[in-house]
PDB file of C-alpha atoms and ligand atoms in Angstrom:
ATOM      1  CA  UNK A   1     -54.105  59.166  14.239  1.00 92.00           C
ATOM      2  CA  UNK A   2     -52.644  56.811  17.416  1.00 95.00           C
ATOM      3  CA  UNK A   3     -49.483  55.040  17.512  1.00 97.00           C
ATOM      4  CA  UNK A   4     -51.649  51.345  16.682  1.00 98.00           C
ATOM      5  CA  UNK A   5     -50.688  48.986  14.762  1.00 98.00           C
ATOM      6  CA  UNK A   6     -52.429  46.307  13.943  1.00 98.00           C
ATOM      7  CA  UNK A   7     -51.869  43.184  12.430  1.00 98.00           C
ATOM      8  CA  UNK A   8     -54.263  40.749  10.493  1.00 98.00           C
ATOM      9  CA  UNK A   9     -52.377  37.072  10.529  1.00 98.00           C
ATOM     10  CA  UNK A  10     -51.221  37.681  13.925  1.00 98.00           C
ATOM     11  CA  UNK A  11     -51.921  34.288  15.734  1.00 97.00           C
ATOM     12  CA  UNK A  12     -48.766  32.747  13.698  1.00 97.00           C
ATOM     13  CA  UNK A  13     -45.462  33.199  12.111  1.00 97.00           C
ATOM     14  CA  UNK A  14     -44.544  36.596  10.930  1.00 98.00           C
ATOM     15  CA  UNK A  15     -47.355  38.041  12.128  1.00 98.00           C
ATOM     16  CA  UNK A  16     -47.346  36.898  15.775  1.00 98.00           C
ATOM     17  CA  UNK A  17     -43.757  37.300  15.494  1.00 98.00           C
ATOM     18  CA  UNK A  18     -44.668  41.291  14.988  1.00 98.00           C
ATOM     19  CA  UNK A  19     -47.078  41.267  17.885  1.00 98.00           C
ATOM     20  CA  UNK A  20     -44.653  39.915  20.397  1.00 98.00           C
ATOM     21  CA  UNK A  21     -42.214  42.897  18.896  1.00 98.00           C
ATOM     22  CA  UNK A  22     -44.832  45.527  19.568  1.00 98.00           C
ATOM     23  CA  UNK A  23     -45.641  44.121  23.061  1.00 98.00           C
ATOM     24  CA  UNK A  24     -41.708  44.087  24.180  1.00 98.00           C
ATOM     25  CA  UNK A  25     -41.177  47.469  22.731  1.00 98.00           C
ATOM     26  CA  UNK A  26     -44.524  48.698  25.258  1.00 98.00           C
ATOM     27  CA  UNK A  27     -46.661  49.831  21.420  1.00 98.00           C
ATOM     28  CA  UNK A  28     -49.770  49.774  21.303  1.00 98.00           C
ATOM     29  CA  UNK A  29     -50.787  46.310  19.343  1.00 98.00           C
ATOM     30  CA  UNK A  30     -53.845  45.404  17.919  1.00 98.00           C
ATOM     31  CA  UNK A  31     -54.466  41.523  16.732  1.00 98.00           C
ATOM     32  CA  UNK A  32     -56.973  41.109  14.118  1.00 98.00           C
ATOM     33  CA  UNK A  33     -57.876  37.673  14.661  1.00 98.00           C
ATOM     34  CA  UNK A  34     -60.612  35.183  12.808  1.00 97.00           C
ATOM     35  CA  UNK A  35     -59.989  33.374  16.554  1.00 97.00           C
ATOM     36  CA  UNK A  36     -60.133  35.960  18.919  1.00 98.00           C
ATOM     37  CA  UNK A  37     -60.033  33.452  21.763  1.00 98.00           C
ATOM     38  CA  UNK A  38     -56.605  32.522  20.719  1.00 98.00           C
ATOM     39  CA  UNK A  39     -55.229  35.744  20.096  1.00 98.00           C
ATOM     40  CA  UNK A  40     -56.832  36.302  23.878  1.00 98.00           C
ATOM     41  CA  UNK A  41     -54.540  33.361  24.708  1.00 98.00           C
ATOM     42  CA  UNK A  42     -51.383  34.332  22.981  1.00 98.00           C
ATOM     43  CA  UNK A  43     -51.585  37.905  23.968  1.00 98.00           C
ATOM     44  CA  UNK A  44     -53.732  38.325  27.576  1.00 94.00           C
ATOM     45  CA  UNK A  45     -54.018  41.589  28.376  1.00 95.00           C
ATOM     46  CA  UNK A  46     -50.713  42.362  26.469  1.00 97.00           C
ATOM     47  CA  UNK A  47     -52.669  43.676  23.347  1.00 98.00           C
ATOM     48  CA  UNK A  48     -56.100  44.179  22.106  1.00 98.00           C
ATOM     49  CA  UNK A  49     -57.924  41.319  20.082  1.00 98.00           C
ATOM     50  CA  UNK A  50     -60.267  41.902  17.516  1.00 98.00           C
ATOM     51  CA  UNK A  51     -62.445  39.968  15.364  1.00 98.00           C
ATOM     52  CA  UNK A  52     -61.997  39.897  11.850  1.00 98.00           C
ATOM     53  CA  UNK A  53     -61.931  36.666   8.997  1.00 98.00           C
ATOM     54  CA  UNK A  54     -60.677  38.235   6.086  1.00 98.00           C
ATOM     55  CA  UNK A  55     -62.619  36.244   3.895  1.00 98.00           C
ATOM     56  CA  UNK A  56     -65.620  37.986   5.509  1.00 98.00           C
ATOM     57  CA  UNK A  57     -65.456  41.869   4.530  1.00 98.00           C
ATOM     58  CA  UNK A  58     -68.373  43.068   6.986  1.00 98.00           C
ATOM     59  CA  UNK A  59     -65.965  41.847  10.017  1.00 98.00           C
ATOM     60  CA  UNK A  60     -63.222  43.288   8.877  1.00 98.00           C
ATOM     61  CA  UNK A  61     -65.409  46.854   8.218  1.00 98.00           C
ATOM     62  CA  UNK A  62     -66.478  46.244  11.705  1.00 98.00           C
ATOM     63  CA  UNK A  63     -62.611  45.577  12.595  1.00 98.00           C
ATOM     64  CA  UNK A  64     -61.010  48.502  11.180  1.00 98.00           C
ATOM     65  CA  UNK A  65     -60.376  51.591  13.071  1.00 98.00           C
ATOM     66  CA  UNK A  66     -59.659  54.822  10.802  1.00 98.00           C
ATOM     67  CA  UNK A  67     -57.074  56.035  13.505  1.00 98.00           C
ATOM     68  CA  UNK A  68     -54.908  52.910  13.599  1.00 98.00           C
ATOM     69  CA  UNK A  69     -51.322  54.238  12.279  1.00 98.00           C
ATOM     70  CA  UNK A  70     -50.974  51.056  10.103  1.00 98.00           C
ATOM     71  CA  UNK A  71     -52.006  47.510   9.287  1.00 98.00           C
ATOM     72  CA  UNK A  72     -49.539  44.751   8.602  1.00 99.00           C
ATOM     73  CA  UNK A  73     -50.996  42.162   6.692  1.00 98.00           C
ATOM     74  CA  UNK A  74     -49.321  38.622   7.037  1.00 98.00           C
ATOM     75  CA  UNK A  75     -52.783  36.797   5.956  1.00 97.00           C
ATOM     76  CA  UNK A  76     -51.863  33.062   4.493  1.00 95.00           C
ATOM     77  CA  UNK A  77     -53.883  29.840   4.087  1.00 91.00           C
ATOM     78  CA  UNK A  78     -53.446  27.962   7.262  1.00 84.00           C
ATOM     79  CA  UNK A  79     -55.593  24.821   8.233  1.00 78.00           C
ATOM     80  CA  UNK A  80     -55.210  21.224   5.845  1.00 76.00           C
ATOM     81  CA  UNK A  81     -52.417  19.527   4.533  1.00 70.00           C
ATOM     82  CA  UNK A  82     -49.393  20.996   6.710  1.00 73.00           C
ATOM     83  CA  UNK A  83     -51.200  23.325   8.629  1.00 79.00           C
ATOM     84  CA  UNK A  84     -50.490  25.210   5.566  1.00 76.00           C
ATOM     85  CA  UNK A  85     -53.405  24.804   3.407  1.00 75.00           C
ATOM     86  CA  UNK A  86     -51.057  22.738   1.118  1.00 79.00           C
ATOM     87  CA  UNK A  87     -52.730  21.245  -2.151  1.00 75.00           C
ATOM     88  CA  UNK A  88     -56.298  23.259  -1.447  1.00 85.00           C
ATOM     89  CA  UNK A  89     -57.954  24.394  -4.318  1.00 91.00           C
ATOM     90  CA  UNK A  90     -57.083  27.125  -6.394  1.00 93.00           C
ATOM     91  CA  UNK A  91     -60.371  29.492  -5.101  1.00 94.00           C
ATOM     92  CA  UNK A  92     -59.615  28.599  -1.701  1.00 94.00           C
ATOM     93  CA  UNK A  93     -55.726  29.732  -1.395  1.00 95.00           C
ATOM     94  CA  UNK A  94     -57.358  32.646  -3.622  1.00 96.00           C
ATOM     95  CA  UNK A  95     -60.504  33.492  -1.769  1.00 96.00           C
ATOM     96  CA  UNK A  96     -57.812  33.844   1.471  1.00 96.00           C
ATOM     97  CA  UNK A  97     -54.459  34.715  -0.324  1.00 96.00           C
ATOM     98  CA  UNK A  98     -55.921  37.664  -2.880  1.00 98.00           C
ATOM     99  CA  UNK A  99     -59.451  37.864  -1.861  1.00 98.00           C
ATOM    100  CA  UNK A 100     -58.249  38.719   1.858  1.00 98.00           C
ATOM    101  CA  UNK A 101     -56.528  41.350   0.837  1.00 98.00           C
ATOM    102  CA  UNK A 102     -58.981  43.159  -1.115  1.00 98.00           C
ATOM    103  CA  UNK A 103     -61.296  42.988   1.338  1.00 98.00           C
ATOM    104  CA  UNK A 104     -59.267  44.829   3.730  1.00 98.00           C
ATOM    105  CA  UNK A 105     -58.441  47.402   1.695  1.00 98.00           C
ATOM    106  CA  UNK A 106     -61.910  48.023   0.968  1.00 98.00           C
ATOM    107  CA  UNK A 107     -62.958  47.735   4.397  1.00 98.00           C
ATOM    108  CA  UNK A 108     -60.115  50.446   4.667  1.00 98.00           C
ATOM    109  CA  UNK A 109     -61.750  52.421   2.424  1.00 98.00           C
ATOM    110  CA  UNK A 110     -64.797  52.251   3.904  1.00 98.00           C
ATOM    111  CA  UNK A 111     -63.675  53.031   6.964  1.00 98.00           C
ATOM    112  CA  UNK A 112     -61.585  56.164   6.342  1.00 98.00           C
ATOM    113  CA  UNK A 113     -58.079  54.583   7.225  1.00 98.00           C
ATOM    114  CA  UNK A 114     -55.393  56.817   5.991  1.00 97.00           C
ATOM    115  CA  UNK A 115     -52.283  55.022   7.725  1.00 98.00           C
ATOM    116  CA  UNK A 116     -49.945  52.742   6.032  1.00 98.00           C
ATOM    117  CA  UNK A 117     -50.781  48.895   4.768  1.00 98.00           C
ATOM    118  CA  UNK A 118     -48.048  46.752   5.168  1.00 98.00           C
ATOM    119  CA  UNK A 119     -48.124  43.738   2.601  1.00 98.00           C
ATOM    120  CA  UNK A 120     -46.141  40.239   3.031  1.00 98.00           C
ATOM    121  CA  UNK A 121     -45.766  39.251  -0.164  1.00 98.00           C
ATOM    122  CA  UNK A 122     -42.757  36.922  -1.295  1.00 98.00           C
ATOM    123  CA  UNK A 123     -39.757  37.252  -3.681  1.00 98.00           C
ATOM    124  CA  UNK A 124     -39.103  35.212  -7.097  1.00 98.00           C
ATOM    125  CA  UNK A 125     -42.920  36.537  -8.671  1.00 98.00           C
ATOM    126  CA  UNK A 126     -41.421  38.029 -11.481  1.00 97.00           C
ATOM    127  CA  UNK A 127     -38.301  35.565 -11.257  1.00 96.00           C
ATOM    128  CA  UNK A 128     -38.340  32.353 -12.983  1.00 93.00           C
ATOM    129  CA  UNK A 129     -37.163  29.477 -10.376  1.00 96.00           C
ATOM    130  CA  UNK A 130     -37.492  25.970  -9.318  1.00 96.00           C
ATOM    131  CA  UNK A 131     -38.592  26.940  -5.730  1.00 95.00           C
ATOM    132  CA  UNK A 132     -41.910  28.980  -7.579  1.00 96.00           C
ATOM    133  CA  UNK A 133     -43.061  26.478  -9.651  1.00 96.00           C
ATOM    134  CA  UNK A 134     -42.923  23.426  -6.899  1.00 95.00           C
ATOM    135  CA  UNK A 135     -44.763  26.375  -4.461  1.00 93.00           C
ATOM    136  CA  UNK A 136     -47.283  27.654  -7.307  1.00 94.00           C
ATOM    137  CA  UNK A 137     -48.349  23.555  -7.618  1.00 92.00           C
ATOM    138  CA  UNK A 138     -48.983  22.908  -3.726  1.00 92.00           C
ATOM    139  CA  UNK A 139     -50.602  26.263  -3.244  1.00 93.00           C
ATOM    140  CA  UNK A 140     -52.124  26.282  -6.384  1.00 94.00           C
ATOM    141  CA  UNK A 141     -52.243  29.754  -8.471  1.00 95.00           C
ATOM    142  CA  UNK A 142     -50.130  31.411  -5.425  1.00 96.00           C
ATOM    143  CA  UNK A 143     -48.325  33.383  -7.938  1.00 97.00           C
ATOM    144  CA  UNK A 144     -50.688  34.807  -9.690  1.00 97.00           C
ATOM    145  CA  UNK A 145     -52.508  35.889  -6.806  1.00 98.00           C
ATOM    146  CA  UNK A 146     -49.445  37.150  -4.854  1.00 98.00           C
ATOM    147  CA  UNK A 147     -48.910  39.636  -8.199  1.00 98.00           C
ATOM    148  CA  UNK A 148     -52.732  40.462  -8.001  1.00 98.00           C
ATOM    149  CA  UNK A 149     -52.595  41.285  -4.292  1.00 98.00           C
ATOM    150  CA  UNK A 150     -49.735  43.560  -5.262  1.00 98.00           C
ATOM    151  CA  UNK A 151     -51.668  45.190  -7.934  1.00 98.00           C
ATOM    152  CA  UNK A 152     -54.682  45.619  -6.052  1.00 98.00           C
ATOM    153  CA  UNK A 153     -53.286  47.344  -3.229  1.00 98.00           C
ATOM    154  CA  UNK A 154     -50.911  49.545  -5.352  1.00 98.00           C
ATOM    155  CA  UNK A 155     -54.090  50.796  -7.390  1.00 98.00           C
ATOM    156  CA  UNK A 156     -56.250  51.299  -4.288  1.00 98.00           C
ATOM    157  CA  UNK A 157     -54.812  54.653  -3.406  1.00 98.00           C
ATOM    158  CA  UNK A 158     -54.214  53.928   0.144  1.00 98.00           C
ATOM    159  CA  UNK A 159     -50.265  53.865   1.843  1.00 98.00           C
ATOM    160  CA  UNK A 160     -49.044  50.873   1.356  1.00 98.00           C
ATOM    161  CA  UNK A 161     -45.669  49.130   1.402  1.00 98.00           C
ATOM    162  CA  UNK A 162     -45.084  45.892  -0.374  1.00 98.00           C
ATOM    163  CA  UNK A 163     -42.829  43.459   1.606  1.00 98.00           C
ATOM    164  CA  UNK A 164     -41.464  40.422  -0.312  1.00 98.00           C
ATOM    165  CA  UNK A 165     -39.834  37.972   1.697  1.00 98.00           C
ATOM    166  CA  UNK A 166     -37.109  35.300   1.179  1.00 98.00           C
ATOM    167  CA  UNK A 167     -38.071  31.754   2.099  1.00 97.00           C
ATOM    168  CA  UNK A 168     -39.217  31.788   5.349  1.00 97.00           C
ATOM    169  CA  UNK A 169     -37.242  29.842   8.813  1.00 97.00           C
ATOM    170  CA  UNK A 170     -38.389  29.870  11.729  1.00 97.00           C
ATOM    171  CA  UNK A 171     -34.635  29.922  13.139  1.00 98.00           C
ATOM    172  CA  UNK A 172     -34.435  32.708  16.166  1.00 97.00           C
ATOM    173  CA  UNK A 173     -33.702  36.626  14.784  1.00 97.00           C
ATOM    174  CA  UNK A 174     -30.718  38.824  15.404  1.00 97.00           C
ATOM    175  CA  UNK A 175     -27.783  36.425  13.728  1.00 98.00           C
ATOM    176  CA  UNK A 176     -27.434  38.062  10.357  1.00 98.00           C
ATOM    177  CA  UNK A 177     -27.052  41.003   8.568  1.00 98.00           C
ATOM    178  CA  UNK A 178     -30.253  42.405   7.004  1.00 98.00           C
ATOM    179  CA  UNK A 179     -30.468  42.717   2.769  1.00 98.00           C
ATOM    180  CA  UNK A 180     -32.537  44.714   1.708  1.00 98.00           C
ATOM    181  CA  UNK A 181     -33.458  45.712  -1.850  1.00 98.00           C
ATOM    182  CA  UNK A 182     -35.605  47.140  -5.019  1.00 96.00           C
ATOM    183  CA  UNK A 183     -35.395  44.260  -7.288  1.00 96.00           C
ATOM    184  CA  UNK A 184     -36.700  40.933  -7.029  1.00 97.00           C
ATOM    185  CA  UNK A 185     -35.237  37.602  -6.836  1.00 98.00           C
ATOM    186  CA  UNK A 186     -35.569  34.111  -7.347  1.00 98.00           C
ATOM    187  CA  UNK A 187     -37.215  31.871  -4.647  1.00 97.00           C
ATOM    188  CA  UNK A 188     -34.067  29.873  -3.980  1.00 97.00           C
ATOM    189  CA  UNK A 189     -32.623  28.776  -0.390  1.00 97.00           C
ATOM    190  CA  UNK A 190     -29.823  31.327  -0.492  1.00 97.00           C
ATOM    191  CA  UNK A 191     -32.372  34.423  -0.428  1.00 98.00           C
ATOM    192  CA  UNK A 192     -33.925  33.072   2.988  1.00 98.00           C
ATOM    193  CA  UNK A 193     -34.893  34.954   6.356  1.00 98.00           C
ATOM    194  CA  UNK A 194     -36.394  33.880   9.733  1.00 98.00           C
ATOM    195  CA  UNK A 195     -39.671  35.085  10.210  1.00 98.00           C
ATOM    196  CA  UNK A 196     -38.567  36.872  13.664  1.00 98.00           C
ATOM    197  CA  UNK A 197     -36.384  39.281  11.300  1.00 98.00           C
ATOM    198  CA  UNK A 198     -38.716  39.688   8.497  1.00 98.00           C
ATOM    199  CA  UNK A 199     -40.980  40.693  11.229  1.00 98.00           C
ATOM    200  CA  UNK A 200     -38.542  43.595  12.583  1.00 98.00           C
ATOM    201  CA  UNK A 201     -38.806  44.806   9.031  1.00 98.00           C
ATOM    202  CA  UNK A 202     -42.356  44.815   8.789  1.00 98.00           C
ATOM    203  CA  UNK A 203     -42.420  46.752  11.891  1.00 98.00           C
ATOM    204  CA  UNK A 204     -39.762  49.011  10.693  1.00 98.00           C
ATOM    205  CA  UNK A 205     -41.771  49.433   7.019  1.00 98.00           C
ATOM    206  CA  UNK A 206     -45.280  50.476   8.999  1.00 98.00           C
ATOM    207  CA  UNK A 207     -43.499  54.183   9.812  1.00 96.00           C
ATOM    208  CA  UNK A 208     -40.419  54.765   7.891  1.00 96.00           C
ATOM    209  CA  UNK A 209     -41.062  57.400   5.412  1.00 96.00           C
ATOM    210  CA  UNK A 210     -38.767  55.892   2.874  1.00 95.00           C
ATOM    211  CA  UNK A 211     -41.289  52.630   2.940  1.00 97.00           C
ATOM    212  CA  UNK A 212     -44.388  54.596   1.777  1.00 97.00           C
ATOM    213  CA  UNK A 213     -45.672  53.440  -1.741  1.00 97.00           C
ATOM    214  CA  UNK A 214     -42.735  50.918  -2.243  1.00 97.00           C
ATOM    215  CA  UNK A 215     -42.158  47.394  -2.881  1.00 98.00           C
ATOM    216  CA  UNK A 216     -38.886  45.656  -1.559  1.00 98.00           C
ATOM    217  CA  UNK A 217     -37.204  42.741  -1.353  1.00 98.00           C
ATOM    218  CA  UNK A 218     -35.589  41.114   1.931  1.00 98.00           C
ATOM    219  CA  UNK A 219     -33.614  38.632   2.946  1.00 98.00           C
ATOM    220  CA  UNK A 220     -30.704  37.614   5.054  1.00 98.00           C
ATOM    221  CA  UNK A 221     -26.978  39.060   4.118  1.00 98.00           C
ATOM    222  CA  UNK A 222     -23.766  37.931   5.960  1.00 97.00           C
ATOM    223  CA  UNK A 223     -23.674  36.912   9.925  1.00 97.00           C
ATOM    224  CA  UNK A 224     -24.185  39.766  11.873  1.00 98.00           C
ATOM    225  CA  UNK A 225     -26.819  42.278  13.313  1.00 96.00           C
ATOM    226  CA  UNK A 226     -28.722  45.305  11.845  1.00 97.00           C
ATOM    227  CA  UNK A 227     -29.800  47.645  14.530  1.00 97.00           C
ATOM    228  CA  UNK A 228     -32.579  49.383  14.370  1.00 96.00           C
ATOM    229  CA  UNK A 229     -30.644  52.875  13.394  1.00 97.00           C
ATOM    230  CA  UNK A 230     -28.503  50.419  10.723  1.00 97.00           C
ATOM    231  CA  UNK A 231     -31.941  49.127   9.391  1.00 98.00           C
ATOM    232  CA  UNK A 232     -33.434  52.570   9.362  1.00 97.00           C
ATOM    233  CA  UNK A 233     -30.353  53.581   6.739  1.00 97.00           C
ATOM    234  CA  UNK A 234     -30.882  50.632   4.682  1.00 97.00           C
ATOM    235  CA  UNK A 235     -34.098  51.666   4.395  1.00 97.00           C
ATOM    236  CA  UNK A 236     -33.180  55.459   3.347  1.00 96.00           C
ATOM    237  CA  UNK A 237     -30.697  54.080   1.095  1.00 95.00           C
ATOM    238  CA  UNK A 238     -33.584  52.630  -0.956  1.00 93.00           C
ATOM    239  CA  UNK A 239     -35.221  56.048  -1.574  1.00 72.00           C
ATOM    240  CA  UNK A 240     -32.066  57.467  -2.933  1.00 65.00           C
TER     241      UNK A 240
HETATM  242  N1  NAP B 301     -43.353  30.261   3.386  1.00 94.61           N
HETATM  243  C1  NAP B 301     -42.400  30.970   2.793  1.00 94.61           C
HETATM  244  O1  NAP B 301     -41.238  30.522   2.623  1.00 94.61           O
HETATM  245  C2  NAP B 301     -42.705  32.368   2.321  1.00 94.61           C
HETATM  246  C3  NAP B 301     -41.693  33.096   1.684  1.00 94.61           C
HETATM  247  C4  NAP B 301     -41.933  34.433   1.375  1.00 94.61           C
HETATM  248  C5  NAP B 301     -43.159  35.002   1.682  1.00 94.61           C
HETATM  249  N2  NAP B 301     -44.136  34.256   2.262  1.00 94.61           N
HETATM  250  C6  NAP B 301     -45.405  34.923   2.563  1.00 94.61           C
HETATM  251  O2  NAP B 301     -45.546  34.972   3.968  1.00 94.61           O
HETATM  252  C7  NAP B 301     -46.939  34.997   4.290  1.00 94.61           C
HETATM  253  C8  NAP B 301     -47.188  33.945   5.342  1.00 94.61           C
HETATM  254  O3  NAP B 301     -46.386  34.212   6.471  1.00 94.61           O
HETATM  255  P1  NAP B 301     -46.222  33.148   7.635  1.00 94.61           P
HETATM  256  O4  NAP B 301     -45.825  31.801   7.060  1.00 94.61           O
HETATM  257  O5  NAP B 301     -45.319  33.750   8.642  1.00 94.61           O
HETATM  258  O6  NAP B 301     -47.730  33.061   8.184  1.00 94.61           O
HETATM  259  P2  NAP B 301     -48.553  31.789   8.693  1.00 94.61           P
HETATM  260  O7  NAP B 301     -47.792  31.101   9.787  1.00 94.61           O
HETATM  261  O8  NAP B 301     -48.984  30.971   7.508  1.00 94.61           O
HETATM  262  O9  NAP B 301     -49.808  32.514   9.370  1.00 94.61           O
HETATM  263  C9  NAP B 301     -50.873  32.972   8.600  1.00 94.61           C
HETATM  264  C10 NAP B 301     -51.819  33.768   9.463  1.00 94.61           C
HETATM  265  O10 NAP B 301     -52.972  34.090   8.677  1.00 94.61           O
HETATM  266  C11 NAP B 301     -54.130  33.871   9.475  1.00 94.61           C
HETATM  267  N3  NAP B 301     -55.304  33.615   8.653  1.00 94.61           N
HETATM  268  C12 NAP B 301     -55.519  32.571   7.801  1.00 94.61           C
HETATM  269  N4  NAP B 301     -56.741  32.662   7.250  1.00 94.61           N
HETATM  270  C13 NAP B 301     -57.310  33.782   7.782  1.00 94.61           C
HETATM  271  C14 NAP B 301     -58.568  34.401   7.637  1.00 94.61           C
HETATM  272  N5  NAP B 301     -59.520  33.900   6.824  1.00 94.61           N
HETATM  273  N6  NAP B 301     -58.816  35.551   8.315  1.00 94.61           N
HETATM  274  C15 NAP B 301     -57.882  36.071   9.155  1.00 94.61           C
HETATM  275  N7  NAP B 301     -56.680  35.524   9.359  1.00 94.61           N
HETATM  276  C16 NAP B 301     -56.392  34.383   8.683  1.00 94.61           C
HETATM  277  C17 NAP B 301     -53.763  32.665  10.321  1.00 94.61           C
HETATM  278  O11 NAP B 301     -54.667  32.564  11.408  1.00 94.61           O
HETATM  279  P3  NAP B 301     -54.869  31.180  12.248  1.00 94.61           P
HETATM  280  O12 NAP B 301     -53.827  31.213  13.337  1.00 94.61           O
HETATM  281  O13 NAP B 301     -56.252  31.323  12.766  1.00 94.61           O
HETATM  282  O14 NAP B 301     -54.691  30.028  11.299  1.00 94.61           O
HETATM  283  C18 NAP B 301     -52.331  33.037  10.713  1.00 94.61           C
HETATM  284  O15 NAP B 301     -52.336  33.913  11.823  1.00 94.61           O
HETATM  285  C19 NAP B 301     -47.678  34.751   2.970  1.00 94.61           C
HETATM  286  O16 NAP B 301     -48.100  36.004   2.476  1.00 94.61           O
HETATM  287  C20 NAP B 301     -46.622  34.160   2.075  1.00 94.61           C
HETATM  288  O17 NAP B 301     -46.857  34.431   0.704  1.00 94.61           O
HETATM  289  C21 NAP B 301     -43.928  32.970   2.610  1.00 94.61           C
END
């Protein structure tokens, strides 16, 4: 196995927030892009740039390389209304929201990947809450297939580490104190954290032993920092 990580979703938000991470840090960073041209763009020579559209499973079979460490999946409907795929049907935000994910773990499969998968999922799925039932309506049936995503890769028997975010800023990292825990929570402003953070702890979740086969919650605590030893410990404290 090499030190690769890849990411599918990495031309925006968390996931190109995880690239630029990898890049600074000198890893080796693969972006599994449905545009390679601009992941070319975003990254240069900085990274390599793959092919894959996860609502295509023969690219991402063609994508996947058995030795890559881990994946981190950030996959959402982009495109539309918002840029966000806001108010698409219900099979579309599925085909890309579930239907993306099983695909790559079957192209996994397939391929004989036995690192980690890395899932962005989001909190307040179990938790009833205004903020889920306005976002289930304008990405219709999100909830349902953000628990089926779960599910599926849980079942699958691969590594895999289930990542469910607060609402998401895009306000810069490194300000606040990072929470993280077992239980979820309802999707309501005060559980929020900047993408640039949640990415740091999608990085930190592809390798950490604690973070194999477990689902947790994150969001922002009080104003302050988390190193990466401090955010290490949180994530030990978990296992405990
Ligand atoms: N919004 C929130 O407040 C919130 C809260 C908690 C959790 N979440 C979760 O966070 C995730 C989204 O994170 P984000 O907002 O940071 O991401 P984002 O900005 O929406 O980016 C989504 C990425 O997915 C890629 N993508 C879309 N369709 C694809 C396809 N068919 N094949 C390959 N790649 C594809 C996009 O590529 P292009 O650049 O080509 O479009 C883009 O790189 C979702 O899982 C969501 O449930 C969101």
């Amino acid at each position: 196995m090499t030190d690769t990580i890849a990411v599918i979703g990495a031309t925006r938000g968390s996931g190109l927030h995880a690239m630029r991470q990898l890049i600074d840090a000198g890893r080796p960073a693969i972006a599994v892009a449905r545009n390679p041209d601009k992941g070319r763009d975003l990254f240069g020579s900085q990274a390599g740039v793959v092919y894959g559209d996860v609502t295509r499973p023969e690219t991402l079979v063609e994508a996947v390389d058995p030795q890559w460490r881990a994946i981190v999946f950030t996959v959402d409907i982009t495109g539309g209304i918002g840029g966000r795929g806001l108010f698409a049907s219900r099979e579309k935000v599925r085909a890309v929201m579930y239907g993306g994910l099983v695909n790559t773990v079957e192209a996994c499969k397939q391929r004989g990947f036995t690192g980690r998968l890395v899932l962005l999922s989001t909190i307040g799925l179990t938790q009833p809450s205004t903020g889920m039932r306005i976002l289930n309506r304008v990405k219709p049936g999100l909830r349902d297939h953000s628990l089926d995503k779960g599910e599926y890769l849980k079942a699958s028997g691969l590594d895999y580490c289930i990542v469910r975010a607060g609402i998401l800023n895009d306000k810069p990292g490194g300000a606040h104190e990072l929470t993280l825990t077992d239980r979820d929570w309802p999707l309501e402003m005060r559980y929020r954290i900047g993408r640039a953070d949640l990415a740091r702890v999608l990085l930190a979740c592809a390798s950490h032993p604690a973070a194999s086969r477990r689902e947790l919650s994150v969001f922002w605590g009080e104003p302050g920092h988390d190193d990466d030893q401090q955010l290490a410990t949180k994530l030990a404290a978990l296992a405990s």
